[in-house]
PDB file of C-alpha atoms in Angstrom:
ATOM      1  CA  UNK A   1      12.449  -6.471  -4.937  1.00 72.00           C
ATOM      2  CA  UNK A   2      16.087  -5.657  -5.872  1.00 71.00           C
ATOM      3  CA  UNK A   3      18.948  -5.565  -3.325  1.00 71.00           C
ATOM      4  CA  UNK A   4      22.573  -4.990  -4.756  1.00 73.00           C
ATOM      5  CA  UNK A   5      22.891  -7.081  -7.184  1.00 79.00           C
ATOM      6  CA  UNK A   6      19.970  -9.411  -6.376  1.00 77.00           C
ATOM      7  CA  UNK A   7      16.394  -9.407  -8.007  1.00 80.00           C
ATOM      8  CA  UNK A   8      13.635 -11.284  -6.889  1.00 80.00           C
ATOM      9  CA  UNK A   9       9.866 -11.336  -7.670  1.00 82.00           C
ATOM     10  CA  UNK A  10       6.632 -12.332  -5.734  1.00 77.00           C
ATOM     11  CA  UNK A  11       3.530 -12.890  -6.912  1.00 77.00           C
ATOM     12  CA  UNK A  12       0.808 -13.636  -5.262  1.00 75.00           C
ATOM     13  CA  UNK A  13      -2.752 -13.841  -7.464  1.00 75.00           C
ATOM     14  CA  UNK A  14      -4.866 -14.533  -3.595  1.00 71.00           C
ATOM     15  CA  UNK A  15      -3.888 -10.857  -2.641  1.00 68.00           C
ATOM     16  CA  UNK A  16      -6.312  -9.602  -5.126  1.00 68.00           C
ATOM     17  CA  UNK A  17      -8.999 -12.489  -4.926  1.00 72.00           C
ATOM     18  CA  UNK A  18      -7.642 -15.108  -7.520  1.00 75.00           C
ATOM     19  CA  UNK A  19      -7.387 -18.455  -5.611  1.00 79.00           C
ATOM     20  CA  UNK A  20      -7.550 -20.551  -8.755  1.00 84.00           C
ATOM     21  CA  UNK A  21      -4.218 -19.178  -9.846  1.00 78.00           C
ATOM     22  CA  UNK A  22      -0.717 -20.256  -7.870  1.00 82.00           C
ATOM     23  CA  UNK A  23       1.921 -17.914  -6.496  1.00 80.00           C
ATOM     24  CA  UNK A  24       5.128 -17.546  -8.515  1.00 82.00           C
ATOM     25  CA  UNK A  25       8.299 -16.666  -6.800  1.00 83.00           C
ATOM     26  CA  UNK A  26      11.557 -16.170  -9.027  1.00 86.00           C
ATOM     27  CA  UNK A  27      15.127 -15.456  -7.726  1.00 84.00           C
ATOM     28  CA  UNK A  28      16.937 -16.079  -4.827  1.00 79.00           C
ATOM     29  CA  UNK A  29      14.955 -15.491  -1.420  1.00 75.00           C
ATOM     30  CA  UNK A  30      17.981 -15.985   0.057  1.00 77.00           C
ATOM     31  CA  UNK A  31      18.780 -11.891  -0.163  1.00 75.00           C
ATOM     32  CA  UNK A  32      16.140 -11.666   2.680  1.00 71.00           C
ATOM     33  CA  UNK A  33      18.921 -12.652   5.264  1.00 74.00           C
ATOM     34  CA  UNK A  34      21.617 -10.291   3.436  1.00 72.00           C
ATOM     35  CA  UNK A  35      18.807  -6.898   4.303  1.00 72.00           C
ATOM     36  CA  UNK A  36      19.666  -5.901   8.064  1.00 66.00           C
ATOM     37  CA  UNK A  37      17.212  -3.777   8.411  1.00 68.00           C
ATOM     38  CA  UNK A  38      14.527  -6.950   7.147  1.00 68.00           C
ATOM     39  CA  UNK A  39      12.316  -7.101   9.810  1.00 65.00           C
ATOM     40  CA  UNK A  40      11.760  -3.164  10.185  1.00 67.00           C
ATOM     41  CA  UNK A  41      11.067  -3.005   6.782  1.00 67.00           C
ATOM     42  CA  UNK A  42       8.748  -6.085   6.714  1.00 67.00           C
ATOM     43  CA  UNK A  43       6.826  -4.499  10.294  1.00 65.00           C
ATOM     44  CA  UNK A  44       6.500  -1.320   8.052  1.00 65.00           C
ATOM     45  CA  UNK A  45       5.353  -2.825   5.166  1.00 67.00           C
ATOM     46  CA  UNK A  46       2.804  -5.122   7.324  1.00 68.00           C
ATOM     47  CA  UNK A  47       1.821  -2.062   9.253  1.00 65.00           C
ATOM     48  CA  UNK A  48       1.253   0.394   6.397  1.00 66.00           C
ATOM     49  CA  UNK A  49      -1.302  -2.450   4.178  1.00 66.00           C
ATOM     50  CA  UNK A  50      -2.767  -3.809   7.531  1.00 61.00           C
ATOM     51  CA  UNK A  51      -3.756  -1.400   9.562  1.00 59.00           C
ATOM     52  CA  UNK A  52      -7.082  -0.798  10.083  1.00 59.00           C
ATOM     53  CA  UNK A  53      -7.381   2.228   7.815  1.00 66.00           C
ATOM     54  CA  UNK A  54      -8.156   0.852   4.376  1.00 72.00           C
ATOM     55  CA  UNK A  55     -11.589   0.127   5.826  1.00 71.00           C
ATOM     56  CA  UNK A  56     -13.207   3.582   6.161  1.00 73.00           C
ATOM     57  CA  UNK A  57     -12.532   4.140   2.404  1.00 79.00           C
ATOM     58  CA  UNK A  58     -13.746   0.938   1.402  1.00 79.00           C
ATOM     59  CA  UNK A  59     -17.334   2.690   0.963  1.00 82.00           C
ATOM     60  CA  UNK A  60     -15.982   6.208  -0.280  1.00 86.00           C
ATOM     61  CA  UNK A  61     -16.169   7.121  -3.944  1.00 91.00           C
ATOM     62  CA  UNK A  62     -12.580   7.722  -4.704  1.00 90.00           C
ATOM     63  CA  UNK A  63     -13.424   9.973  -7.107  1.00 93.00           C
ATOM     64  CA  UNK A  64     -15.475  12.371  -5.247  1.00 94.00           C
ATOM     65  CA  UNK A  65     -13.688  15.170  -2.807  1.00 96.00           C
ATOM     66  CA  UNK A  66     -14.483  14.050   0.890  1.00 94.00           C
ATOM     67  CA  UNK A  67     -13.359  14.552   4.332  1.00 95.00           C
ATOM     68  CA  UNK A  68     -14.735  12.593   6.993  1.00 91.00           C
ATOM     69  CA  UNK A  69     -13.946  11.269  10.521  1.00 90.00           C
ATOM     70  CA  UNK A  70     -14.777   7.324  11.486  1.00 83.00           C
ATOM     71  CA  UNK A  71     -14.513   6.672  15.405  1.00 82.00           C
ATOM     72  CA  UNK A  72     -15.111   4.393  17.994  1.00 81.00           C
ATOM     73  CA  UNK A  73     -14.037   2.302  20.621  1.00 82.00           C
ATOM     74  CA  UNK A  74     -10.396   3.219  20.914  1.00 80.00           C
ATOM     75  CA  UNK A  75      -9.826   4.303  17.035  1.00 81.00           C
ATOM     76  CA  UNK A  76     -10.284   7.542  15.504  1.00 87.00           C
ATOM     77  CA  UNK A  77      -9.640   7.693  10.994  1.00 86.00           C
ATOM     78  CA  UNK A  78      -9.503  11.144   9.561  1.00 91.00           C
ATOM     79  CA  UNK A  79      -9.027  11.743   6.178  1.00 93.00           C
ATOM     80  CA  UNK A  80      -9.326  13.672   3.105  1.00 95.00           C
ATOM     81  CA  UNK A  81      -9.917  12.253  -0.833  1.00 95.00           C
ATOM     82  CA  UNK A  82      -8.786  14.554  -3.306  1.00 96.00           C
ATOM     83  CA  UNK A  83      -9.778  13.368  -7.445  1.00 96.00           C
ATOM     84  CA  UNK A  84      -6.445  14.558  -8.733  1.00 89.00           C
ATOM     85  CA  UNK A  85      -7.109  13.346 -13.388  1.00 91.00           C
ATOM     86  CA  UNK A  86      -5.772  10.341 -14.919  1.00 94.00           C
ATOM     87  CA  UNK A  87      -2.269   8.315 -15.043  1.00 93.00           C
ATOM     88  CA  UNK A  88      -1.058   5.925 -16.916  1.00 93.00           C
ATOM     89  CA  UNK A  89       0.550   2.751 -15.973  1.00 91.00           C
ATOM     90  CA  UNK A  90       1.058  -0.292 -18.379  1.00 89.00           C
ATOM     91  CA  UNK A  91       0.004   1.340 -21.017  1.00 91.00           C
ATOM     92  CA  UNK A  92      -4.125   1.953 -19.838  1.00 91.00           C
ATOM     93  CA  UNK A  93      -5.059   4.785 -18.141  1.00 94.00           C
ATOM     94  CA  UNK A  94      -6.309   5.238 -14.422  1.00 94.00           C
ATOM     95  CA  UNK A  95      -8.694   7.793 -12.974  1.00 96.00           C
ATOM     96  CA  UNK A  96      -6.384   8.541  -9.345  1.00 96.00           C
ATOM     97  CA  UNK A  97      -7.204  10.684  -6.524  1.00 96.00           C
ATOM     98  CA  UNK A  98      -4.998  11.879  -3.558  1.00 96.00           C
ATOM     99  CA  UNK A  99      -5.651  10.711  -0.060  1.00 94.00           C
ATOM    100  CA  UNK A 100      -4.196  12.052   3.060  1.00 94.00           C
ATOM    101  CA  UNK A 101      -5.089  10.352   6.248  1.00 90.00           C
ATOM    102  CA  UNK A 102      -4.121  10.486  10.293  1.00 90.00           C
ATOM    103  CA  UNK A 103      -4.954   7.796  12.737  1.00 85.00           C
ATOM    104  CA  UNK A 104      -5.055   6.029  16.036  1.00 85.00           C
ATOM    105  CA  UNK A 105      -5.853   2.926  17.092  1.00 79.00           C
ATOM    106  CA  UNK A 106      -5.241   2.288  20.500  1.00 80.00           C
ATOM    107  CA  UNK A 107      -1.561   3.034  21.423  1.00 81.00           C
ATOM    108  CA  UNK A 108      -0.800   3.394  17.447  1.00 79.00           C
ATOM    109  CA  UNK A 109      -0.516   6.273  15.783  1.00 83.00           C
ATOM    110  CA  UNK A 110      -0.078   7.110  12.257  1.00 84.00           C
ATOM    111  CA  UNK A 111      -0.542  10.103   9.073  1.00 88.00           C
ATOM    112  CA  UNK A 112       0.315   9.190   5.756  1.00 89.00           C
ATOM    113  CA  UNK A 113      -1.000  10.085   1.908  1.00 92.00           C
ATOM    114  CA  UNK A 114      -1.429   8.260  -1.468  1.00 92.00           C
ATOM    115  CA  UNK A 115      -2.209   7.992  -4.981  1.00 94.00           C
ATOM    116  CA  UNK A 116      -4.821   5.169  -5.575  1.00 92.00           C
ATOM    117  CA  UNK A 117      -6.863   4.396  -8.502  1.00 92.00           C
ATOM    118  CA  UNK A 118      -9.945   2.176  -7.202  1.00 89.00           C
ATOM    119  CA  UNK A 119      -9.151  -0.227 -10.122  1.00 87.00           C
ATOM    120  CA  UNK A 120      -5.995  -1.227  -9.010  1.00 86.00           C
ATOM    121  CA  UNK A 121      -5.412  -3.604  -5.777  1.00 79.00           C
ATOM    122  CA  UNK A 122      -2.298  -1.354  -4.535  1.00 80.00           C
ATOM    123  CA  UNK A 123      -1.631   2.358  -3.723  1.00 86.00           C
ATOM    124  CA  UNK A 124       0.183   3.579  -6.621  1.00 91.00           C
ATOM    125  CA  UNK A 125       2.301   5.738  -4.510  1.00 91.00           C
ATOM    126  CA  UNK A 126       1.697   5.699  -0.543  1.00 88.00           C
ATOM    127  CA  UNK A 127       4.011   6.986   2.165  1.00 89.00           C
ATOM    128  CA  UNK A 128       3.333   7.259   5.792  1.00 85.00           C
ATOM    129  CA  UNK A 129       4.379   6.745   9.622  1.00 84.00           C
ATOM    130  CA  UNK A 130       3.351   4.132  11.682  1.00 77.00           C
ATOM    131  CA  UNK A 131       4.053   4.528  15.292  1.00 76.00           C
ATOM    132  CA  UNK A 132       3.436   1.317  17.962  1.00 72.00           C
ATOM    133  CA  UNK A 133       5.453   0.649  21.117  1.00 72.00           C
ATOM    134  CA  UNK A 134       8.192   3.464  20.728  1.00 74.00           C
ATOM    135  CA  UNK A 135       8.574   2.262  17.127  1.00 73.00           C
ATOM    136  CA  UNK A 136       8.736   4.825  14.289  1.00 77.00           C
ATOM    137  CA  UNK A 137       8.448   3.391  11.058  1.00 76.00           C
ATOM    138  CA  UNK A 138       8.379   5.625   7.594  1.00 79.00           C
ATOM    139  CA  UNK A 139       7.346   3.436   4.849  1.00 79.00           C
ATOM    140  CA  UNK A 140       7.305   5.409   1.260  1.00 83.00           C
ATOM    141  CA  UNK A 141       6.232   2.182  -1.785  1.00 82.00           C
ATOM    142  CA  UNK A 142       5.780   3.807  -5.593  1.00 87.00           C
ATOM    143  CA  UNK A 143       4.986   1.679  -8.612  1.00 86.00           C
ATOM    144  CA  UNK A 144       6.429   2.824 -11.427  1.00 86.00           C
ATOM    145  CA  UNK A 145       4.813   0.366 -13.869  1.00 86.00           C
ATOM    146  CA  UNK A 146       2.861  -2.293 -14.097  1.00 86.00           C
ATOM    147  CA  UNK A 147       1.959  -5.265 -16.779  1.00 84.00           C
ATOM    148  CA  UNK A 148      -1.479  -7.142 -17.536  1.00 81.00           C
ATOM    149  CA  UNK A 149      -1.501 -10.529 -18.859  1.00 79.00           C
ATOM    150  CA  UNK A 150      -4.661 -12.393 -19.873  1.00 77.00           C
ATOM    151  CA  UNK A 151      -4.775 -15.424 -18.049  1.00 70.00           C
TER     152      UNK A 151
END
């Protein structure tokens, strides 16, 4: 994360299943306090890679075109996979396809699209709105590049 002048890095191998391995942190975590907008960015963040809709796609083939609709009990998914060729990032290449997705659990509403690659652990590019309790959040995260280290 950079702010101004600031620069500071998280990393957090238990996101993508590697308990063995500690976090690393590097900078000052101080430039969390110097962000006014910190906690709306932090409740759109949290909202965007929480919500409930990263489950209906957990069983999809990314790489085939779908559309589909998953409800029940107060939440209704629809959404639409488009296999959009290869990117490259760090030097390998991914197969990616395009997502585009509306939602609504309970009194939370939400539409958004991405770029994922079902090798990676994050969207490559995702943007969206998450709406709860009057708030509107837009939340728009792109990698631009990313390294692999043997560990």
């Amino acid at each position: 994360m950079k702010y101004g002048d600031t620069e500071v890095e998280f990393y957090n191998p238990g996101a993508v299943g590697e308990m063995s391995v500690t976090p690393y942190q590097e900078g000052d975590i101080n430039v969390l306090s110097q962000i006014a907008d910190i906690q709306d960015i932090y409740m759109g963040w949290w909202g965007f890679y929480n919500f409930g809709f990263w489950v209906a796609l957990e069983d999809e083939n990314l790489y085939q075109a779908t559309q589909a609709s998953v409800g029940a009990m107060g939440y209704q998914y629809n959404y639409e996979i488009d296999p959009d060729g290869t990117m490259t990032l760090g030097g390998h290449d991914f197969k990616v396809s395009n997502v585009k997705w509306t939602y609504q659990l309970g009194d939370a509403t939400g539409q958004g699209e991405a770029t994922l690659a079902a090798n990676l652990p994050v969207p490559i590019e995702a943007k969206g709105v998450f709406i709860a309790q009057g708030t509107n959040v837009f939340t728009h995260v792109k990698m631009e590049d990313i390294g692999f280290e043997k560990i």
